[in-house]
């Protein structure tokens, strides 16, 4: 992936004029330092990769003309991480690495042991910015969907194969029962884990408890391991 890749939240097609403003323009002007006539790549998070030429650079914006583009077909397998809300510094890490590891959706929900029960608008925008930056860095063309969910007792039965991190000795290892690349939903608890009531509810919903490692993993480590197994 070239270093000159930018995010443009709209349709991209040949001959189109693209105007970069805000954070993306700041990156162009102060990090990439592109000059008029130079090329850059654009992604829109919806599978499009386009090549554009810098036509005009002004004080607060830059104008590109799209020369060509390709459209990548979206995978049919959903890889979903359902994460009980952790502390913000760990959530930042989980959001970034989940994007790099190919999560198609990231669901956030308040666990009974979560210190934080919700995210405000500013925090949600930060999560989106982290996903965009990770998408550009890792070379993927689709942005994961970020979905805010209620507490587990309000969920319906699950419609896809689902699993949750289970520290009980009787739980099988995830890689023994899951075929890599197959559609799956994985639940990770917050720092203090799931409560007994939540484990019971997950089972009622159709999720199977599995171990990710012989050792007990932190919530951010568990998310990485689960997605690594799911996406191989």
One Martini backbone bead per residue (centre of mass of N, CA, C, O) as a GRO file, in nm:
protein
  232
    1UNK     BB    1   0.093   0.037   0.025
    2UNK     BB    2   0.073   0.353  -0.012
    3UNK     BB    3   0.115   0.658   0.161
    4UNK     BB    4  -0.103   0.792  -0.054
    5UNK     BB    5  -0.382   0.755   0.135
    6UNK     BB    6  -0.735   0.828   0.113
    7UNK     BB    7  -1.040   0.945   0.255
    8UNK     BB    8  -1.374   0.910   0.088
    9UNK     BB    9  -1.722   0.964   0.168
   10UNK     BB   10  -1.784   0.829  -0.136
   11UNK     BB   11  -1.819   0.810  -0.445
   12UNK     BB   12  -1.603   0.654  -0.702
   13UNK     BB   13  -1.498   0.802  -1.024
   14UNK     BB   14  -1.426   0.872  -1.327
   15UNK     BB   15  -1.375   1.232  -1.343
   16UNK     BB   16  -1.387   1.306  -1.060
   17UNK     BB   17  -1.425   1.543  -0.806
   18UNK     BB   18  -1.201   1.584  -0.525
   19UNK     BB   19  -1.239   1.709  -0.188
   20UNK     BB   20  -1.008   1.797   0.054
   21UNK     BB   21  -1.054   1.801   0.409
   22UNK     BB   22  -0.940   1.841   0.703
   23UNK     BB   23  -0.768   1.571   0.802
   24UNK     BB   24  -0.684   1.490   0.511
   25UNK     BB   25  -0.552   1.760   0.439
   26UNK     BB   26  -0.348   1.769   0.668
   27UNK     BB   27  -0.198   1.516   0.574
   28UNK     BB   28  -0.118   1.624   0.297
   29UNK     BB   29   0.028   1.898   0.387
   30UNK     BB   30   0.207   1.784   0.662
   31UNK     BB   31   0.301   1.486   0.560
   32UNK     BB   32   0.301   1.436   0.241
   33UNK     BB   33   0.342   1.689   0.054
   34UNK     BB   34   0.177   1.743  -0.194
   35UNK     BB   35   0.178   1.810  -0.537
   36UNK     BB   36   0.100   1.924  -0.821
   37UNK     BB   37   0.049   1.621  -1.026
   38UNK     BB   38   0.015   1.419  -0.814
   39UNK     BB   39  -0.046   1.108  -0.677
   40UNK     BB   40  -0.337   0.926  -0.539
   41UNK     BB   41  -0.518   0.741  -0.308
   42UNK     BB   42  -0.861   0.608  -0.280
   43UNK     BB   43  -1.101   0.552  -0.018
   44UNK     BB   44  -1.456   0.458   0.101
   45UNK     BB   45  -1.526   0.174   0.257
   46UNK     BB   46  -1.684   0.026  -0.022
   47UNK     BB   47  -1.441  -0.107  -0.226
   48UNK     BB   48  -1.284   0.147  -0.330
   49UNK     BB   49  -1.013   0.212  -0.568
   50UNK     BB   50  -0.841   0.519  -0.636
   51UNK     BB   51  -0.701   0.742  -0.884
   52UNK     BB   52  -0.539   1.061  -0.830
   53UNK     BB   53  -0.496   1.409  -0.920
   54UNK     BB   54  -0.345   1.697  -0.833
   55UNK     BB   55  -0.480   2.010  -0.916
   56UNK     BB   56  -0.542   2.172  -0.628
   57UNK     BB   57  -0.383   2.384  -0.377
   58UNK     BB   58  -0.484   2.512  -0.079
   59UNK     BB   59  -0.520   2.618   0.242
   60UNK     BB   60  -0.796   2.403   0.311
   61UNK     BB   61  -0.765   2.253   0.023
   62UNK     BB   62  -0.807   1.976  -0.218
   63UNK     BB   63  -0.791   1.892  -0.573
   64UNK     BB   64  -0.913   1.608  -0.747
   65UNK     BB   65  -0.871   1.369  -1.018
   66UNK     BB   66  -1.018   1.093  -1.132
   67UNK     BB   67  -0.882   0.826  -1.336
   68UNK     BB   68  -0.929   0.558  -1.156
   69UNK     BB   69  -1.093   0.229  -1.079
   70UNK     BB   70  -1.186  -0.012  -0.828
   71UNK     BB   71  -1.400  -0.302  -0.738
   72UNK     BB   72  -1.457  -0.477  -0.453
   73UNK     BB   73  -1.567  -0.762  -0.338
   74UNK     BB   74  -1.762  -0.870  -0.093
   75UNK     BB   75  -1.769  -1.060   0.159
   76UNK     BB   76  -1.986  -1.326   0.277
   77UNK     BB   77  -1.831  -1.326   0.550
   78UNK     BB   78  -1.899  -1.279   0.879
   79UNK     BB   79  -1.688  -1.088   1.113
   80UNK     BB   80  -1.775  -1.070   1.455
   81UNK     BB   81  -1.734  -0.834   1.717
   82UNK     BB   82  -1.832  -0.866   2.063
   83UNK     BB   83  -1.787  -0.593   2.291
   84UNK     BB   84  -1.727  -0.530   2.601
   85UNK     BB   85  -1.693  -0.251   2.763
   86UNK     BB   86  -1.407  -0.086   2.806
   87UNK     BB   87  -1.161   0.089   2.830
   88UNK     BB   88  -1.055   0.329   2.615
   89UNK     BB   89  -0.763   0.233   2.558
   90UNK     BB   90  -0.858  -0.057   2.478
   91UNK     BB   91  -1.061   0.017   2.262
   92UNK     BB   92  -0.872   0.143   2.063
   93UNK     BB   93  -0.711  -0.116   2.011
   94UNK     BB   94  -0.947  -0.297   1.920
   95UNK     BB   95  -1.042  -0.132   1.679
   96UNK     BB   96  -0.780  -0.129   1.518
   97UNK     BB   97  -0.720  -0.444   1.509
   98UNK     BB   98  -0.992  -0.537   1.392
   99UNK     BB   99  -0.952  -0.399   1.123
  100UNK     BB  100  -0.684  -0.541   1.040
  101UNK     BB  101  -0.825  -0.847   1.085
  102UNK     BB  102  -1.131  -0.826   0.932
  103UNK     BB  103  -1.365  -0.701   1.049
  104UNK     BB  104  -1.705  -0.632   0.960
  105UNK     BB  105  -1.794  -0.614   1.269
  106UNK     BB  106  -1.859  -0.392   1.558
  107UNK     BB  107  -1.974  -0.471   1.878
  108UNK     BB  108  -2.117  -0.273   2.142
  109UNK     BB  109  -2.147  -0.348   2.499
  110UNK     BB  110  -2.283  -0.355   2.816
  111UNK     BB  111  -2.151  -0.484   3.082
  112UNK     BB  112  -2.183  -0.569   3.409
  113UNK     BB  113  -1.849  -0.506   3.438
  114UNK     BB  114  -1.861  -0.233   3.323
  115UNK     BB  115  -1.751   0.088   3.375
  116UNK     BB  116  -1.863   0.145   3.094
  117UNK     BB  117  -2.195   0.205   2.930
  118UNK     BB  118  -2.095   0.435   2.723
  119UNK     BB  119  -2.093   0.656   2.431
  120UNK     BB  120  -2.012   0.937   2.295
  121UNK     BB  121  -1.986   1.122   2.017
  122UNK     BB  122  -1.681   1.171   2.033
  123UNK     BB  123  -1.601   0.870   2.073
  124UNK     BB  124  -1.726   0.763   1.811
  125UNK     BB  125  -1.552   0.937   1.620
  126UNK     BB  126  -1.288   0.813   1.711
  127UNK     BB  127  -1.346   0.526   1.621
  128UNK     BB  128  -1.375   0.597   1.322
  129UNK     BB  129  -1.089   0.713   1.285
  130UNK     BB  130  -0.941   0.451   1.357
  131UNK     BB  131  -1.059   0.278   1.129
  132UNK     BB  132  -0.959   0.448   0.892
  133UNK     BB  133  -0.657   0.435   0.954
  134UNK     BB  134  -0.639   0.123   0.950
  135UNK     BB  135  -0.742   0.078   0.665
  136UNK     BB  136  -0.518   0.235   0.519
  137UNK     BB  137  -0.271   0.080   0.641
  138UNK     BB  138  -0.365  -0.233   0.564
  139UNK     BB  139  -0.542  -0.225   0.267
  140UNK     BB  140  -0.829  -0.214   0.301
  141UNK     BB  141  -1.172  -0.140   0.153
  142UNK     BB  142  -1.337  -0.206   0.415
  143UNK     BB  143  -1.546  -0.085   0.654
  144UNK     BB  144  -1.646  -0.131   0.944
  145UNK     BB  145  -1.910  -0.185   1.148
  146UNK     BB  146  -2.051   0.026   1.401
  147UNK     BB  147  -2.224  -0.115   1.688
  148UNK     BB  148  -2.476  -0.040   1.920
  149UNK     BB  149  -2.559  -0.225   2.206
  150UNK     BB  150  -2.719  -0.382   2.433
  151UNK     BB  151  -2.773  -0.563   2.674
  152UNK     BB  152  -2.797  -0.907   2.678
  153UNK     BB  153  -3.100  -0.927   2.792
  154UNK     BB  154  -3.202  -0.781   2.498
  155UNK     BB  155  -3.149  -1.018   2.326
  156UNK     BB  156  -3.170  -1.229   2.076
  157UNK     BB  157  -3.145  -1.473   1.887
  158UNK     BB  158  -2.903  -1.621   1.705
  159UNK     BB  159  -2.812  -1.652   1.335
  160UNK     BB  160  -2.514  -1.723   1.400
  161UNK     BB  161  -2.227  -1.836   1.472
  162UNK     BB  162  -2.145  -1.853   1.828
  163UNK     BB  163  -1.911  -1.705   2.069
  164UNK     BB  164  -1.726  -1.731   2.388
  165UNK     BB  165  -1.533  -1.642   2.641
  166UNK     BB  166  -1.404  -1.927   2.834
  167UNK     BB  167  -1.257  -2.030   3.156
  168UNK     BB  168  -1.346  -2.305   3.161
  169UNK     BB  169  -1.224  -2.626   3.154
  170UNK     BB  170  -1.459  -2.750   2.957
  171UNK     BB  171  -1.375  -2.576   2.737
  172UNK     BB  172  -1.311  -2.550   2.422
  173UNK     BB  173  -1.120  -2.490   2.164
  174UNK     BB  174  -1.175  -2.287   1.904
  175UNK     BB  175  -0.991  -2.433   1.677
  176UNK     BB  176  -1.152  -2.714   1.700
  177UNK     BB  177  -1.458  -2.584   1.592
  178UNK     BB  178  -1.338  -2.374   1.383
  179UNK     BB  179  -1.356  -2.248   1.059
  180UNK     BB  180  -1.170  -2.069   0.879
  181UNK     BB  181  -1.367  -1.800   0.733
  182UNK     BB  182  -1.615  -1.839   0.877
  183UNK     BB  183  -1.894  -1.750   0.996
  184UNK     BB  184  -1.884  -1.520   1.288
  185UNK     BB  185  -1.943  -1.474   1.647
  186UNK     BB  186  -1.767  -1.282   1.905
  187UNK     BB  187  -1.745  -1.281   2.258
  188UNK     BB  188  -1.629  -1.016   2.477
  189UNK     BB  189  -1.534  -0.919   2.768
  190UNK     BB  190  -1.447  -0.732   2.997
  191UNK     BB  191  -1.207  -0.710   3.224
  192UNK     BB  192  -1.402  -0.887   3.439
  193UNK     BB  193  -1.595  -1.014   3.261
  194UNK     BB  194  -1.835  -1.238   3.295
  195UNK     BB  195  -2.117  -1.322   3.425
  196UNK     BB  196  -2.321  -1.574   3.507
  197UNK     BB  197  -2.570  -1.447   3.367
  198UNK     BB  198  -2.431  -1.400   3.091
  199UNK     BB  199  -2.355  -1.690   3.030
  200UNK     BB  200  -2.642  -1.793   3.030
  201UNK     BB  201  -2.747  -1.603   2.807
  202UNK     BB  202  -2.558  -1.691   2.579
  203UNK     BB  203  -2.667  -1.979   2.570
  204UNK     BB  204  -2.964  -1.899   2.503
  205UNK     BB  205  -2.873  -1.754   2.226
  206UNK     BB  206  -2.634  -1.975   2.102
  207UNK     BB  207  -2.368  -1.966   2.250
  208UNK     BB  208  -2.030  -2.081   2.270
  209UNK     BB  209  -1.796  -2.190   2.485
  210UNK     BB  210  -1.446  -2.081   2.467
  211UNK     BB  211  -1.106  -2.119   2.418
  212UNK     BB  212  -0.801  -1.926   2.331
  213UNK     BB  213  -0.623  -2.026   2.583
  214UNK     BB  214  -0.462  -2.156   2.850
  215UNK     BB  215  -0.477  -1.871   2.925
  216UNK     BB  216  -0.574  -1.578   3.064
  217UNK     BB  217  -0.710  -1.308   2.894
  218UNK     BB  218  -0.725  -1.015   2.797
  219UNK     BB  219  -0.953  -0.837   2.628
  220UNK     BB  220  -0.757  -0.738   2.397
  221UNK     BB  221  -0.623  -1.011   2.341
  222UNK     BB  222  -0.879  -1.178   2.281
  223UNK     BB  223  -0.966  -1.025   2.027
  224UNK     BB  224  -0.717  -1.096   1.856
  225UNK     BB  225  -0.734  -1.404   1.869
  226UNK     BB  226  -1.017  -1.445   1.759
  227UNK     BB  227  -0.969  -1.300   1.481
  228UNK     BB  228  -0.732  -1.471   1.387
  229UNK     BB  229  -0.894  -1.734   1.370
  230UNK     BB  230  -1.135  -1.635   1.188
  231UNK     BB  231  -0.936  -1.507   0.937
  232UNK     BB  232  -0.748  -1.748   0.815
   0.00000   0.00000   0.00000
